[in-house]
Amino acid sequence: MLAARKLLFGLSASAALAVMGAASAPAAASAQTLKAVRDRGALNCGVSQGLAGFSIADDKGQWSGLDVDLCRAIAAAVFNDPAKVAFVPLSPSERFSALQVGKIDVLARNSTWTMSRETEFKLNFVGVNYYDGQGFLVHKTPEIASALELDGAKVCVQSDTTNADNLGDFFKNNNLKFELVPAASPAEALKAYADGRCSVLTSDVSQLYAQRLQLAKATDHTILPDVISKEPLAPVVRQRDDDWMMIVKWTLYAMINAEELGVNSKNIDEALKSKKPDVMRLVGNEGTYGEDLGLTKDWAVRIIKHVGNYGEVYERNIGEASKLKIPRGLNQLWNNGGIQYAPPIR
Ligand SMILES: N[C@@H](CCC(=O)N[C@@H](CS)C(=O)NCC(=O)O)C(=O)O
């Protein structure tokens, strides 16, 4: 109940009542997401309020990022049009309730897959689109080379995140003391750090890369080598709508499988002529995989053509072609030293 009450924060009274109703009512009403999306003519995709590399809007209101591209890929699969997405920016505290009450169809917002977020909130995390971990950003100084040297530090962290919970565990496990400086947004956390109200900023490492770039002298700050948690970031849907869950899941897996098979947005037309069985299944020239999902036979072609494979999306948003330049690391494919692994299309 405590968790339920916590979750209701940040919602209007009517939305909160709807959540409470939803908790006891059968979930059959929600098993219609694909139809609702089609009838509306657009996908409502929950994203962050602004996190470079994952989901951020420019001054013209144009969204970009790894999570944003997943939203676009779902729209491409359903509508053959990646633009048919309404992006709904959500804070950490409102993201899951927005999904529960149907304000969004899918949450693609750097959210860590945890057990209680599934069991308590009645949601399903669908597949990991970014393997992250929590780290620490500090001012460069020879005295601090590891997080184990942070005893007594003031640490800025965004509230209502796994990061705030992990922080306590890490310091407790290592018998260290710390003072928590809570922030309501990444901008607030960064400002507190820049103003010296804390000497350490903690969040998912990918976010620290993005936040460091916003500091006046980025090179004066370093991300410590310690990674203190597993943060598998994954898109989320409501429970008991398996048809919709499969569409979101296989959209992500089509992108990962396409990279593994060497199929990308530039060579997709040649891939359509391929005689390799696994490429033929991916592009819909063998089997009825798309139709069986409730989509068209060319569902994956639409995704790859309009948005790209996983590697292309990674590179342009957070990899070498982006400002963040985060090495692929764990997010490399399984056959290339990483753990990104999609079940086969067959
Ligand atoms: N992965 C963590 C952290 C996610 C999170 O919300 N991080 C903040 C800290 S940078 C963020 O993205 N904020 C963006 C926003 O508030 O829109 C979680 O799922 O709890």
Coordinates of C-alpha atoms and ligand atoms in Angstrom, one line a residue:
M1 CA 0.0 0.0 0.0
L2 CA 2.9 2.3 0.8
A3 CA 4.3 1.7 -2.7
A4 CA 0.8 2.3 -4.2
R5 CA 0.5 5.5 -2.3
K6 CA 4.0 6.6 -3.4
L7 CA 3.1 5.8 -7.0
L8 CA 0.0 8.0 -6.9
F9 CA 2.0 11.1 -6.2
G10 CA 2.2 13.4 -9.2
L11 CA -1.2 12.5 -10.5
S12 CA -4.4 14.5 -10.5
A13 CA -7.2 13.3 -8.2
S14 CA -9.2 11.8 -11.0
A15 CA -6.2 10.0 -12.5
A16 CA -5.3 8.7 -9.0
L17 CA -8.8 7.4 -8.6
A18 CA -8.6 5.7 -12.0
V19 CA -5.4 4.0 -10.8
M20 CA -7.0 2.8 -7.6
G21 CA -10.0 1.5 -9.6
A22 CA -7.7 -0.2 -12.1
A23 CA -5.9 -2.0 -9.3
S24 CA -9.1 -3.9 -8.4
A25 CA -10.8 -4.1 -11.8
P26 CA -10.0 -6.9 -14.2
A27 CA -7.5 -5.7 -16.7
A28 CA -9.4 -6.9 -19.8
A29 CA -10.2 -3.3 -20.7
S30 CA -6.5 -2.6 -21.3
A31 CA -6.1 -5.6 -23.7
Q32 CA -6.9 -3.3 -26.6
T33 CA -3.9 -1.2 -27.0
L34 CA -3.2 -2.0 -30.7
K35 CA -6.8 -1.2 -31.6
A36 CA -6.7 2.1 -29.5
V37 CA -3.4 3.1 -31.2
R38 CA -4.8 2.4 -34.7
D39 CA -8.1 4.2 -34.0
R40 CA -6.2 7.2 -32.6
G41 CA -3.8 7.2 -35.6
A42 CA -0.8 7.7 -33.4
L43 CA 1.3 6.1 -30.6
N44 CA 1.4 7.8 -27.2
C45 CA 4.9 7.1 -26.1
G46 CA 6.1 8.1 -22.6
V47 CA 9.6 9.5 -22.6
S48 CA 11.8 11.5 -20.2
Q49 CA 11.6 15.2 -19.7
G50 CA 15.0 15.6 -21.4
L51 CA 17.9 13.3 -21.3
A52 CA 20.5 13.6 -24.1
G53 CA 21.0 10.4 -26.0
F54 CA 17.8 8.8 -24.8
S55 CA 14.9 11.3 -25.2
I56 CA 15.3 15.0 -25.6
A57 CA 13.5 17.7 -27.6
D58 CA 15.4 20.4 -29.4
D59 CA 14.3 24.0 -29.5
K60 CA 12.0 23.2 -32.5
G61 CA 10.3 20.5 -30.4
Q62 CA 12.0 17.7 -32.5
W63 CA 12.7 14.6 -30.3
S64 CA 15.7 12.4 -30.6
G65 CA 17.3 9.6 -28.7
L66 CA 17.6 5.8 -28.3
D67 CA 14.2 5.6 -26.5
V68 CA 12.6 8.0 -29.0
D69 CA 13.8 5.8 -31.9
L70 CA 12.1 2.8 -30.2
C71 CA 8.8 4.8 -30.1
R72 CA 9.3 5.6 -33.8
A73 CA 10.1 2.0 -34.7
I74 CA 6.8 0.9 -33.1
A75 CA 5.0 3.6 -35.1
A76 CA 6.8 2.4 -38.2
A77 CA 5.8 -1.2 -37.6
V78 CA 2.1 -0.3 -37.0
F79 CA 1.6 2.6 -39.4
N80 CA 4.6 2.5 -41.8
D81 CA 5.2 6.0 -40.6
P82 CA 7.7 6.8 -37.8
A83 CA 6.2 10.3 -37.4
K84 CA 2.9 9.0 -36.0
V85 CA 4.1 9.3 -32.4
A86 CA 3.0 11.8 -29.7
F87 CA 5.8 12.0 -27.2
V88 CA 4.6 12.4 -23.6
P89 CA 7.4 13.7 -21.3
L90 CA 7.2 12.2 -17.8
S91 CA 9.1 12.7 -14.6
P92 CA 10.4 9.6 -12.7
S93 CA 7.5 9.8 -10.2
E94 CA 4.7 9.9 -12.7
R95 CA 6.0 7.6 -15.4
F96 CA 4.5 4.3 -14.2
S97 CA 1.1 5.7 -13.2
A98 CA 0.8 7.4 -16.5
L99 CA 1.1 3.9 -18.1
Q100 CA -1.3 2.3 -15.7
V101 CA -4.1 4.9 -16.4
G102 CA -3.6 4.6 -20.2
K103 CA -2.2 8.1 -20.7
I104 CA 0.5 6.4 -22.8
D105 CA 0.6 3.1 -24.7
V106 CA 4.2 2.3 -23.9
L107 CA 6.9 3.8 -21.7
A108 CA 10.3 4.2 -23.3
R109 CA 12.1 6.2 -20.7
N110 CA 15.4 5.0 -19.4
S111 CA 13.5 2.9 -16.8
T112 CA 15.3 0.1 -15.0
W113 CA 13.6 -3.3 -15.1
T114 CA 13.1 -4.4 -11.5
M115 CA 10.9 -7.1 -9.9
S116 CA 8.7 -4.8 -7.8
R117 CA 8.0 -2.5 -10.7
E118 CA 6.4 -5.5 -12.4
T119 CA 4.7 -7.2 -9.4
E120 CA 3.5 -4.1 -7.5
F121 CA 2.7 -1.8 -10.5
K122 CA 1.3 -4.6 -12.6
L123 CA 3.5 -3.8 -15.6
N124 CA 5.7 -5.8 -18.0
F125 CA 9.2 -4.8 -19.0
V126 CA 9.6 -6.1 -22.5
G127 CA 13.3 -6.4 -23.4
V128 CA 16.4 -4.5 -22.6
N129 CA 17.2 -1.7 -25.0
Y130 CA 20.2 -0.5 -23.0
Y131 CA 22.3 -2.3 -20.3
D132 CA 23.3 0.4 -17.9
G133 CA 24.7 0.6 -14.3
Q134 CA 24.9 3.3 -11.7
G135 CA 28.0 5.4 -11.3
F136 CA 29.4 8.5 -9.7
L137 CA 30.6 11.8 -11.2
V138 CA 33.1 13.8 -9.2
H139 CA 35.5 16.7 -9.6
K140 CA 38.9 15.3 -10.9
T141 CA 41.3 15.1 -8.0
P142 CA 44.1 12.6 -7.3
E143 CA 42.6 11.9 -3.9
I144 CA 39.5 10.2 -5.3
A145 CA 40.1 7.3 -7.7
S146 CA 37.3 5.0 -6.4
A147 CA 33.8 5.3 -4.9
L148 CA 35.2 3.6 -1.8
E149 CA 36.9 6.9 -1.1
L150 CA 33.6 8.8 -0.9
D151 CA 33.1 8.4 2.9
G152 CA 31.2 11.4 4.3
A153 CA 30.4 12.9 0.9
K154 CA 27.3 14.8 0.0
V155 CA 25.7 13.0 -2.9
C156 CA 23.1 14.5 -5.3
V157 CA 20.6 12.0 -6.7
Q158 CA 17.2 12.3 -8.4
S159 CA 14.3 11.2 -6.2
D160 CA 12.0 8.3 -7.2
T161 CA 14.7 6.4 -9.1
T162 CA 16.5 3.2 -8.5
N163 CA 19.6 5.3 -8.1
A164 CA 18.3 6.8 -4.8
D165 CA 17.7 3.2 -3.5
N166 CA 21.1 1.8 -4.7
L167 CA 23.0 4.7 -3.1
G168 CA 21.9 3.7 0.4
D169 CA 22.8 0.0 -0.3
F170 CA 26.2 0.8 -1.6
F171 CA 27.3 3.0 1.3
K172 CA 25.8 0.6 3.9
N173 CA 27.5 -2.4 2.3
N174 CA 30.8 -0.7 2.5
N175 CA 30.3 0.9 5.9
L176 CA 30.6 4.4 4.6
K177 CA 28.6 7.4 5.5
F178 CA 27.0 9.9 3.1
E179 CA 24.5 12.8 3.0
L180 CA 21.8 12.5 0.5
V181 CA 21.0 15.7 -1.5
P182 CA 17.7 14.9 -3.3
A183 CA 16.8 16.6 -6.6
A184 CA 13.5 16.7 -8.5
S185 CA 15.1 16.7 -12.0
P186 CA 18.4 16.1 -13.7
A187 CA 18.8 19.8 -14.2
E188 CA 18.3 20.4 -10.5
A189 CA 20.7 17.7 -9.5
L190 CA 23.3 19.1 -11.9
K191 CA 22.9 22.6 -10.7
A192 CA 23.3 21.5 -7.1
Y193 CA 26.5 19.7 -8.1
A194 CA 27.8 22.7 -10.1
D195 CA 27.0 25.0 -7.2
G196 CA 28.8 22.8 -4.7
R197 CA 25.8 21.7 -2.7
C198 CA 27.1 18.2 -3.2
S199 CA 30.5 16.9 -4.3
V200 CA 29.2 13.8 -6.0
L201 CA 26.5 13.3 -8.6
T202 CA 25.1 9.8 -9.0
S203 CA 22.8 8.2 -11.6
D204 CA 22.9 5.7 -14.4
V205 CA 26.4 6.0 -16.1
S206 CA 24.8 6.9 -19.5
Q207 CA 23.2 9.9 -17.8
L208 CA 26.4 11.0 -16.2
Y209 CA 27.9 11.2 -19.7
A210 CA 25.1 13.4 -20.8
Q211 CA 25.2 15.6 -17.6
R212 CA 28.9 16.0 -17.7
L213 CA 28.7 17.6 -21.1
Q214 CA 26.5 20.3 -19.6
L215 CA 29.0 21.4 -17.1
A216 CA 31.0 24.6 -17.7
K217 CA 34.3 22.7 -17.9
A218 CA 33.4 19.1 -18.6
T219 CA 37.1 17.9 -18.6
D220 CA 37.4 18.9 -14.9
H221 CA 35.0 16.1 -14.0
T222 CA 35.4 12.4 -14.1
I223 CA 33.1 9.3 -13.9
L224 CA 34.6 6.9 -11.3
P225 CA 35.3 3.4 -12.6
D226 CA 32.9 1.8 -10.0
V227 CA 29.6 0.6 -11.4
I228 CA 27.4 -0.2 -8.3
S229 CA 24.3 -1.7 -9.8
K230 CA 22.6 -3.4 -12.7
E231 CA 20.3 -1.0 -14.6
P232 CA 18.7 -2.9 -17.4
L233 CA 16.8 -0.1 -19.1
A234 CA 13.7 -1.4 -20.9
P235 CA 10.4 -0.3 -22.5
V236 CA 7.3 -1.0 -20.4
V237 CA 3.7 -2.0 -21.2
R238 CA 0.6 -2.8 -19.1
Q239 CA 0.1 -6.4 -18.0
R240 CA -2.6 -8.5 -19.7
D241 CA -2.2 -7.2 -23.2
D242 CA 0.0 -9.9 -24.7
D243 CA -0.7 -8.9 -28.3
W244 CA 0.6 -5.4 -27.6
M245 CA 3.5 -6.6 -25.6
M246 CA 4.6 -8.8 -28.4
I247 CA 4.6 -5.9 -30.9
V248 CA 6.8 -3.8 -28.6
K249 CA 9.0 -6.8 -27.8
W250 CA 9.5 -7.9 -31.4
T251 CA 10.1 -4.4 -32.6
L252 CA 13.1 -4.2 -30.4
Y253 CA 14.2 -7.7 -31.3
A254 CA 13.8 -7.0 -35.0
M255 CA 16.3 -4.1 -34.6
I256 CA 18.8 -6.3 -32.7
N257 CA 18.4 -9.2 -35.1
A258 CA 18.8 -6.9 -38.1
E259 CA 22.1 -5.7 -36.8
E260 CA 23.2 -9.3 -36.2
L261 CA 22.3 -10.2 -39.8
G262 CA 24.0 -7.1 -41.2
V263 CA 20.7 -5.6 -42.4
N264 CA 20.5 -1.8 -42.1
S265 CA 18.6 1.2 -43.4
K266 CA 21.0 1.6 -46.3
N267 CA 21.0 -2.0 -47.6
I268 CA 17.4 -3.0 -46.8
D269 CA 16.4 -3.0 -50.5
E270 CA 19.2 -5.6 -51.3
A271 CA 18.2 -7.5 -48.2
L272 CA 14.7 -7.9 -49.7
K273 CA 16.3 -9.9 -52.5
S274 CA 18.4 -12.1 -50.2
K275 CA 18.1 -15.8 -50.4
K276 CA 19.5 -16.3 -46.9
P277 CA 16.7 -18.0 -44.9
D278 CA 17.2 -15.9 -41.7
V279 CA 17.2 -12.6 -43.7
M280 CA 14.2 -13.9 -45.7
R281 CA 12.3 -14.4 -42.4
L282 CA 13.3 -11.0 -41.1
V283 CA 12.1 -9.1 -44.2
G284 CA 8.9 -11.2 -44.6
N285 CA 9.8 -13.2 -47.7
E286 CA 9.4 -16.4 -45.8
G287 CA 6.7 -17.3 -43.2
T288 CA 3.9 -15.2 -41.8
Y289 CA 5.7 -13.6 -38.8
G290 CA 4.3 -10.1 -39.3
E291 CA 0.8 -11.2 -40.0
D292 CA 1.0 -13.4 -36.8
L293 CA 1.8 -10.3 -34.8
G294 CA -1.3 -8.6 -36.1
L295 CA 0.9 -6.5 -38.4
T296 CA 1.9 -6.7 -42.1
K297 CA 4.5 -9.1 -43.6
D298 CA 6.9 -6.2 -44.1
W299 CA 6.7 -5.1 -40.4
A300 CA 10.5 -5.4 -39.8
V301 CA 11.3 -3.8 -43.2
R302 CA 9.3 -0.7 -42.1
I303 CA 11.3 -0.5 -38.9
I304 CA 14.7 -0.9 -40.5
K305 CA 13.9 1.4 -43.4
H306 CA 12.5 4.2 -41.4
V307 CA 14.5 4.0 -38.2
G308 CA 17.5 1.6 -38.6
N309 CA 18.9 -1.5 -36.9
Y310 CA 20.0 -1.4 -33.2
G311 CA 23.6 -0.6 -34.0
E312 CA 22.6 2.4 -36.3
V313 CA 20.3 3.7 -33.6
Y314 CA 23.0 3.3 -30.9
E315 CA 25.7 5.0 -33.0
R316 CA 23.7 8.1 -33.9
N317 CA 22.2 8.7 -30.5
I318 CA 24.9 7.7 -27.9
G319 CA 27.8 6.2 -29.8
E320 CA 30.7 7.6 -31.8
A321 CA 28.4 9.6 -34.2
S322 CA 26.9 11.4 -31.2
K323 CA 28.1 14.0 -28.7
L324 CA 28.0 11.4 -25.9
K325 CA 30.4 8.9 -27.5
I326 CA 29.6 6.1 -25.0
P327 CA 31.5 2.9 -25.9
R328 CA 29.2 0.0 -26.9
G329 CA 30.5 -2.1 -23.9
L330 CA 27.8 -4.5 -22.6
N331 CA 25.5 -3.2 -25.4
Q332 CA 27.6 -4.8 -28.1
L333 CA 25.9 -7.9 -29.6
W334 CA 26.5 -11.2 -27.9
N335 CA 28.7 -12.5 -30.8
N336 CA 30.8 -9.4 -30.5
G337 CA 31.7 -9.3 -26.8
G338 CA 28.5 -7.8 -25.4
I339 CA 25.2 -9.2 -24.0
Q340 CA 22.7 -7.7 -26.4
Y341 CA 20.9 -10.9 -27.6
A342 CA 17.6 -11.2 -29.4
P343 CA 15.7 -14.5 -29.7
P344 CA 15.6 -15.6 -33.3
I345 CA 12.8 -14.9 -35.8
R346 CA 11.7 -18.3 -36.8
Ligands
LIG1 N1 17.1 4.1 -14.5 C1 16.7 4.7 -13.2 C2 16.8 6.2 -13.3 C3 15.9 6.8 -14.3 C4 15.8 8.4 -14.2 O1 14.6 8.8 -14.2 N2 16.8 9.1 -14.1 C5 16.7 10.5 -14.1 C6 18.1 11.1 -13.7 S1 19.1 11.8 -14.8 C7 16.2 11.1 -15.4 O2 16.3 10.5 -16.4 N3 15.5 12.1 -15.4 C8 14.9 12.7 -16.5 C9 13.6 13.3 -16.2 O3 13.3 13.6 -15.1 O4 12.8 13.5 -17.1 C10 15.3 4.3 -12.9 O5 14.6 3.7 -13.7 O6 14.8 4.7 -11.8

